[in-house]
Structure formats: C-alpha cells, structure tokens
Amino acid sequence: QVQLVESGGGLVQPDGSLRLSCAASASIFRISLMGWYRQAPGKQRELVADISRGGSTNYADSVKGRFTISRDDAKNTMYLEMTSLKPEDTAVYYCNAQGDYRLGYRSYWGQGTQVAVSS
C-alpha cells in the first residue's frame, strides 16, 4: 500500500507561483510513474504532468513552459513547480502513483489540494 499526501495549494494571483508537493508513505522506488492531475468544477480530471522512475517527463500542452515536475526519491516526494499561473489553472490537483509489479501495478491517488488563481 502507498498513501499519498499533497500539500502546497492555495490562493494566488495571476502570474504568481506555487509549489505542490506529494509525499508518499512508502519507497517510490516501487513506483514506475508518478503524475499530477487536476479537476476543475464541471470538468473531467485531466493529466497535468507525469514523471517516470527514470526521470522522463510529460506535460499537457496547456502547462508546457510554465510547470515543472520533479521527484526526489530519497525523500519519497514528487513536486510540481507552477509559474505564470492563470485563472484557468484553478482546480483541485491530485497526485497519482502507478505501482510496478511489486505493488501489483496498482494505481494510488492522493486526496487533492485546491489551487485557486484569482485577483
């Protein structure tokens, strides 16, 4: 089992920055892929960015050049550095982890953290 806890959300003005963290309860060496998703009111949950165990990253077109995903395996933590925030980035942001064969290829989710971009 892996528990994920997000933190770092809040209210920020347009063009501001926030850093989200996702702390895992177990070693993320058993996690093949970690990612950030978001869900705005009335919309489906969408992928924001993900990062593989090897460090390969993938971003949604809407956040390329503004968001940076990273992971610190020693701290069992993943981060999302968000800059140049826009009102359309307002959403609940969720952390996801895809376990490898040692975790039965299970998918784990955090409880979410709210990000609001408004003046």
Coordinates of N, CA, C and O in Angstrom, one line a residue:
Q1 N 0.8 -1.2 0.0 CA 0.0 0.0 0.0 C 0.9 1.2 0.0 O 1.9 1.3 0.6
V2 N 0.4 2.2 -0.7 CA 1.1 3.5 -0.8 C 0.0 4.6 -0.5 O -1.0 4.7 -1.1
Q3 N 0.3 5.5 0.5 CA -0.5 6.6 0.7 C 0.2 7.9 0.2 O 1.4 8.0 0.4
L4 N -0.6 8.7 -0.4 CA -0.1 9.9 -1.0 C -0.7 11.1 -0.3 O -2.0 11.2 -0.2
V5 N 0.1 12.1 0.0 CA -0.4 13.3 0.7 C 0.1 14.5 0.0 O 1.3 14.8 -0.1
E6 N -0.9 15.3 -0.6 CA -0.5 16.5 -1.3 C -0.5 17.7 -0.3 O -1.2 17.7 0.6
S7 N 0.3 18.7 -0.7 CA 0.4 20.0 0.1 C 0.9 21.1 -0.9 O 1.4 20.8 -1.9
G8 N 0.6 22.3 -0.4 CA 1.2 23.4 -1.2 C 0.2 24.2 -2.0 O 0.5 25.3 -2.6
G9 N -1.1 23.8 -2.0 CA -2.1 24.5 -2.7 C -2.5 25.8 -2.0 O -2.0 26.1 -0.9
G10 N -3.3 26.6 -2.6 CA -3.7 27.9 -2.0 C -4.2 28.8 -3.1 O -4.5 28.5 -4.2
L11 N -4.4 30.1 -2.6 CA -4.9 31.2 -3.5 C -3.7 32.0 -3.9 O -2.9 32.4 -3.1
V12 N -3.6 32.3 -5.2 CA -2.5 33.0 -5.8 C -3.1 33.9 -6.9 O -4.1 33.6 -7.5
Q13 N -2.4 35.1 -7.0 CA -2.8 36.0 -8.1 C -2.3 35.5 -9.4 O -1.3 34.8 -9.5
P14 N -3.0 35.9 -10.5 CA -2.5 35.6 -11.9 C -1.0 36.0 -12.0 O -0.6 37.0 -11.5
D15 N -0.3 35.2 -12.7 CA 1.2 35.3 -12.9 C 2.0 35.0 -11.7 O 3.2 35.0 -11.7
G16 N 1.3 34.5 -10.7 CA 2.0 34.1 -9.5 C 2.5 32.7 -9.6 O 2.4 32.0 -10.7
S17 N 3.1 32.2 -8.5 CA 3.7 30.8 -8.5 C 3.3 30.1 -7.3 O 3.0 30.6 -6.2
L18 N 3.3 28.7 -7.4 CA 3.1 27.8 -6.3 C 3.9 26.6 -6.5 O 4.2 26.2 -7.6
R19 N 4.2 25.9 -5.4 CA 4.9 24.6 -5.5 C 4.1 23.6 -4.7 O 3.9 23.7 -3.5
L20 N 3.7 22.6 -5.4 CA 2.9 21.5 -4.8 C 3.9 20.4 -4.5 O 4.8 20.1 -5.2
S21 N 3.6 19.7 -3.4 CA 4.4 18.5 -3.0 C 3.4 17.3 -2.8 O 2.3 17.5 -2.5
C22 N 4.0 16.1 -3.1 CA 3.2 14.9 -2.9 C 4.2 13.9 -2.2 O 5.2 13.5 -2.8
A23 N 3.9 13.7 -0.9 CA 4.7 12.8 -0.1 C 4.1 11.4 -0.1 O 2.9 11.2 0.2
A24 N 4.9 10.4 -0.4 CA 4.5 9.0 -0.4 C 4.9 8.3 0.9 O 5.9 8.6 1.4
S25 N 4.0 7.4 1.3 CA 4.2 6.7 2.6 C 5.2 5.6 2.5 O 5.7 5.1 3.5
A26 N 5.5 5.2 1.2 CA 6.4 4.1 1.0 C 7.5 4.5 0.0 O 7.3 5.5 -0.7
S27 N 8.5 3.7 -0.2 CA 9.5 4.0 -1.1 C 9.0 4.1 -2.5 O 8.3 3.2 -3.0
I28 N 9.3 5.2 -3.2 CA 8.8 5.4 -4.5 C 9.7 4.7 -5.6 O 9.5 4.8 -6.8
F29 N 10.6 3.9 -5.1 CA 11.4 3.0 -6.0 C 10.5 1.9 -6.6 O 10.8 1.4 -7.6
R30 N 9.4 1.6 -5.9 CA 8.5 0.6 -6.4 C 7.4 1.3 -7.3 O 6.4 0.6 -7.6
I31 N 7.5 2.5 -7.5 CA 6.5 3.3 -8.3 C 7.1 3.6 -9.7 O 8.2 4.2 -9.8
S32 N 6.5 3.1 -10.8 CA 7.1 3.3 -12.1 C 6.8 4.7 -12.7 O 7.5 5.2 -13.4
L33 N 5.6 5.2 -12.3 CA 5.2 6.5 -12.9 C 4.5 7.3 -11.8 O 3.6 6.8 -11.2
M34 N 4.8 8.6 -11.7 CA 4.1 9.5 -10.8 C 3.6 10.6 -11.6 O 4.2 11.1 -12.6
G35 N 2.4 11.2 -11.2 CA 1.9 12.3 -12.0 C 1.0 13.2 -11.2 O 0.5 12.8 -10.1
W36 N 0.8 14.3 -11.8 CA -0.2 15.3 -11.3 C -1.4 15.4 -12.2 O -1.2 15.6 -13.4
Y37 N -2.5 15.3 -11.7 CA -3.8 15.5 -12.4 C -4.5 16.7 -11.8 O -4.3 17.1 -10.6
R38 N -5.5 17.3 -12.5 CA -6.3 18.3 -11.9 C -7.7 18.2 -12.4 O -8.0 17.6 -13.5
Q39 N -8.6 18.7 -11.6 CA -10.0 18.7 -12.0 C -10.7 20.0 -11.6 O -10.7 20.3 -10.4
A40 N -11.1 20.7 -12.6 CA -11.8 22.0 -12.4 C -13.3 21.7 -12.2 O -13.8 20.6 -12.7
P41 N -14.1 22.6 -11.6 CA -15.5 22.3 -11.4 C -16.2 22.1 -12.8 O -16.0 22.9 -13.7
G42 N -17.0 21.1 -12.9 CA -17.7 20.8 -14.1 C -16.9 20.1 -15.2 O -17.5 19.9 -16.3
K43 N -15.7 19.8 -14.9 CA -14.8 19.3 -16.0 C -14.2 17.9 -15.5 O -14.2 17.6 -14.4
Q44 N -13.8 17.2 -16.5 CA -13.2 15.9 -16.2 C -11.7 16.1 -15.7 O -11.1 17.1 -16.0
R45 N -11.3 15.1 -14.9 CA -9.9 15.1 -14.4 C -9.0 14.9 -15.6 O -9.2 14.1 -16.5
E46 N -7.9 15.8 -15.6 CA -7.0 15.7 -16.7 C -5.6 15.6 -16.2 O -5.2 16.1 -15.1
L47 N -4.7 15.0 -17.1 CA -3.3 14.9 -16.7 C -2.7 16.3 -16.9 O -2.8 16.9 -17.9
V48 N -1.9 16.7 -15.9 CA -1.1 17.9 -16.0 C 0.4 17.6 -16.4 O 0.9 18.2 -17.3
A49 N 0.9 16.6 -15.7 CA 2.3 16.2 -16.0 C 2.6 14.9 -15.3 O 2.0 14.6 -14.3
D50 N 3.5 14.1 -15.9 CA 4.0 12.9 -15.2 C 5.5 12.7 -15.4 O 6.1 13.4 -16.2
I51 N 6.0 11.9 -14.5 CA 7.5 11.6 -14.5 C 7.7 10.2 -14.2 O 7.1 9.6 -13.3
S52 N 8.6 9.6 -15.0 CA 8.9 8.2 -14.8 C 9.9 8.0 -13.8 O 10.6 8.9 -13.3
R53 N 10.2 6.7 -13.4 CA 11.2 6.4 -12.5 C 12.6 6.8 -13.0 O 13.4 7.2 -12.2
G54 N 12.7 6.8 -14.3 CA 13.9 7.2 -14.9 C 14.1 8.7 -15.1 O 15.2 9.1 -15.5
G55 N 13.0 9.4 -14.8 CA 13.1 10.9 -14.9 C 12.5 11.5 -16.2 O 12.6 12.7 -16.3
S56 N 12.0 10.6 -17.0 CA 11.4 11.2 -18.2 C 10.1 11.9 -17.9 O 9.3 11.4 -17.1
T57 N 9.9 13.0 -18.5 CA 8.7 13.8 -18.1 C 7.8 14.0 -19.3 O 8.2 14.0 -20.5
N58 N 6.5 14.3 -19.0 CA 5.5 14.6 -20.0 C 4.6 15.6 -19.5 O 4.2 15.6 -18.3
Y59 N 4.2 16.6 -20.3 CA 3.4 17.7 -19.9 C 2.2 17.9 -20.8 O 2.3 17.7 -22.0
A60 N 1.1 18.4 -20.2 CA 0.0 18.8 -21.0 C 0.4 20.1 -21.8 O 1.2 20.9 -21.3
D61 N -0.1 20.2 -23.0 CA 0.2 21.4 -23.8 C -0.1 22.7 -23.0 O 0.7 23.7 -23.2
S62 N -1.1 22.7 -22.3 CA -1.6 23.9 -21.6 C -0.6 24.4 -20.5 O -0.7 25.6 -20.1
V63 N 0.3 23.5 -20.0 CA 1.2 23.9 -19.0 C 2.7 23.9 -19.4 O 3.5 24.3 -18.6
K64 N 2.9 23.5 -20.6 CA 4.3 23.4 -21.1 C 5.0 24.8 -21.0 O 4.4 25.8 -21.4
G65 N 6.2 24.8 -20.4 CA 6.9 26.1 -20.3 C 6.6 26.8 -19.0 O 7.3 27.8 -18.7
R66 N 5.5 26.4 -18.3 CA 5.2 27.1 -17.1 C 5.3 26.2 -15.9 O 5.6 26.7 -14.8
F67 N 5.0 24.9 -16.0 CA 5.1 24.0 -14.9 C 6.3 23.1 -15.0 O 6.7 22.7 -16.2
T68 N 6.8 22.6 -13.9 CA 7.9 21.7 -13.9 C 7.7 20.6 -12.9 O 7.4 20.9 -11.7
I69 N 7.7 19.4 -13.3 CA 7.5 18.2 -12.4 C 8.9 17.6 -12.1 O 9.8 17.6 -12.9
S70 N 9.0 17.2 -10.8 CA 10.3 16.6 -10.4 C 10.0 15.6 -9.3 O 8.9 15.6 -8.7
R71 N 10.9 14.7 -9.0 CA 10.8 13.8 -7.9 C 12.1 13.6 -7.2 O 13.2 13.7 -7.8
D72 N 12.0 13.5 -5.9 CA 13.2 13.2 -5.0 C 13.0 11.9 -4.4 O 12.3 11.7 -3.4
D73 N 13.6 10.9 -5.0 CA 13.4 9.5 -4.5 C 13.9 9.3 -3.0 O 13.4 8.5 -2.3
A74 N 14.9 10.1 -2.6 CA 15.5 10.0 -1.3 C 14.4 10.4 -0.2 O 14.4 10.0 0.9
K75 N 13.6 11.4 -0.7 CA 12.5 11.9 0.2 C 11.2 11.3 -0.1 O 10.2 11.7 0.6
N76 N 11.1 10.4 -1.0 CA 9.8 9.8 -1.4 C 8.8 10.9 -1.8 O 7.6 10.8 -1.4
T77 N 9.2 11.9 -2.5 CA 8.3 13.0 -2.7 C 8.4 13.5 -4.2 O 9.5 13.4 -4.8
M78 N 7.3 13.9 -4.7 CA 7.2 14.5 -6.0 C 6.7 15.9 -5.9 O 6.0 16.3 -5.0
Y79 N 7.2 16.7 -6.8 CA 6.9 18.2 -6.8 C 6.3 18.6 -8.1 O 6.5 18.1 -9.2
L80 N 5.5 19.7 -8.0 CA 5.1 20.4 -9.2 C 5.3 21.9 -9.0 O 4.6 22.5 -8.2
E81 N 6.3 22.5 -9.7 CA 6.6 23.9 -9.6 C 5.7 24.6 -10.7 O 5.8 24.3 -11.9
M82 N 4.8 25.5 -10.2 CA 3.9 26.1 -11.1 C 4.2 27.6 -11.2 O 4.2 28.3 -10.1
T83 N 4.5 28.1 -12.4 CA 4.8 29.6 -12.5 C 3.8 30.1 -13.6 O 3.1 29.4 -14.3
S84 N 3.8 31.5 -13.6 CA 2.9 32.2 -14.6 C 1.5 31.6 -14.5 O 0.9 31.3 -15.6
L85 N 1.0 31.5 -13.4 CA -0.3 30.9 -13.2 C -1.4 31.7 -13.8 O -1.4 33.0 -13.7
K86 N -2.4 31.0 -14.3 CA -3.6 31.7 -15.0 C -4.8 31.3 -14.3 O -4.9 30.2 -13.6
P87 N -5.9 32.1 -14.4 CA -7.2 31.7 -13.8 C -7.6 30.3 -14.2 O -8.2 29.6 -13.4
E88 N -7.3 29.9 -15.5 CA -7.8 28.6 -15.9 C -7.0 27.4 -15.3 O -7.3 26.3 -15.6
D89 N -6.0 27.7 -14.5 CA -5.3 26.7 -13.8 C -6.0 26.4 -12.5 O -5.6 25.4 -11.8
T90 N -7.0 27.1 -12.2 CA -7.8 26.8 -10.9 C -8.4 25.5 -11.0 O -9.1 25.1 -12.0
A91 N -8.1 24.6 -10.0 CA -8.6 23.3 -10.0 C -8.2 22.6 -8.7 O -7.3 23.2 -7.9
V92 N -8.7 21.4 -8.4 CA -8.1 20.6 -7.4 C -7.1 19.7 -8.1 O -7.3 19.1 -9.1
Y93 N -5.9 19.7 -7.5 CA -4.7 19.0 -8.0 C -4.5 17.7 -7.2 O -4.5 17.7 -6.0
Y94 N -4.4 16.6 -8.0 CA -4.3 15.3 -7.4 C -3.0 14.7 -7.8 O -2.5 14.8 -8.9
C95 N -2.4 14.0 -6.8 CA -1.2 13.2 -7.0 C -1.5 11.8 -7.4 O -2.5 11.2 -6.7
N96 N -0.9 11.2 -8.3 CA -1.1 9.8 -8.7 C 0.2 9.0 -8.8 O 1.2 9.6 -9.2
A97 N 0.1 7.8 -8.4 CA 1.3 6.9 -8.4 C 0.9 5.6 -9.0 O -0.1 5.0 -8.6
Q98 N 1.7 5.1 -10.0 CA 1.5 3.8 -10.6 C 2.5 2.8 -10.1 O 3.7 3.0 -10.4
G99 N 2.1 1.8 -9.3 CA 3.0 0.9 -8.8 C 3.5 -0.1 -9.8 O 2.9 -0.3 -10.8
D100 N 4.7 -0.6 -9.6 CA 5.3 -1.6 -10.5 C 4.8 -3.0 -10.1 O 3.9 -3.1 -9.3
Y101 N 5.5 -4.0 -10.6 CA 5.0 -5.4 -10.3 C 5.0 -5.7 -8.8 O 4.2 -6.5 -8.4
R102 N 5.9 -5.1 -8.1 CA 5.9 -5.3 -6.6 C 4.7 -4.8 -5.9 O 4.4 -5.2 -4.8
L103 N 4.0 -3.8 -6.5 CA 2.8 -3.3 -5.9 C 1.6 -3.7 -6.7 O 0.5 -3.1 -6.6
G104 N 1.8 -4.7 -7.5 CA 0.6 -5.3 -8.3 C 0.1 -4.4 -9.3 O -1.1 -4.5 -9.7
Y105 N 0.9 -3.4 -9.8 CA 0.6 -2.5 -10.8 C -0.7 -1.6 -10.4 O -1.4 -1.1 -11.2
R106 N -0.8 -1.5 -9.1 CA -2.0 -0.7 -8.6 C -1.7 0.8 -8.8 O -0.6 1.3 -8.9
S107 N -2.9 1.5 -8.9 CA -2.8 3.0 -9.0 C -3.3 3.6 -7.7 O -4.3 3.2 -7.2
Y108 N -2.6 4.6 -7.3 CA -2.9 5.2 -6.0 C -3.1 6.7 -6.2 O -2.5 7.4 -7.1
W109 N -4.0 7.3 -5.4 CA -4.4 8.7 -5.5 C -4.3 9.4 -4.2 O -4.6 8.8 -3.1
G110 N -3.9 10.7 -4.2 CA -4.0 11.5 -3.0 C -5.3 12.1 -2.9 O -6.2 11.9 -3.7
Q111 N -5.5 12.9 -1.8 CA -6.8 13.4 -1.5 C -7.1 14.7 -2.3 O -8.2 15.2 -2.3
G112 N -6.0 15.3 -2.8 CA -6.2 16.5 -3.6 C -5.9 17.8 -2.8 O -6.0 17.8 -1.6
T113 N -5.4 18.8 -3.5 CA -5.1 20.1 -2.9 C -5.7 21.2 -3.8 O -5.5 21.1 -5.1
Q114 N -6.4 22.1 -3.3 CA -7.0 23.2 -4.1 C -6.0 24.3 -4.5 O -5.3 24.8 -3.7
V115 N -6.1 24.6 -5.8 CA -5.3 25.7 -6.3 C -6.3 26.7 -6.9 O -7.1 26.3 -7.8
A116 N -6.3 27.9 -6.4 CA -7.2 29.0 -7.0 C -6.3 30.1 -7.4 O -5.5 30.7 -6.7
V117 N -6.5 30.5 -8.7 CA -5.8 31.7 -9.3 C -6.8 32.8 -9.6 O -7.7 32.6 -10.4
S118 N -6.7 33.8 -8.8 CA -7.7 34.9 -8.9 C -7.1 36.2 -8.4 O -6.3 36.2 -7.5
S119 N -7.5 37.3 -9.0 CA -7.1 38.6 -8.5 C -8.1 39.2 -7.5 O -7.9 40.2 -6.9

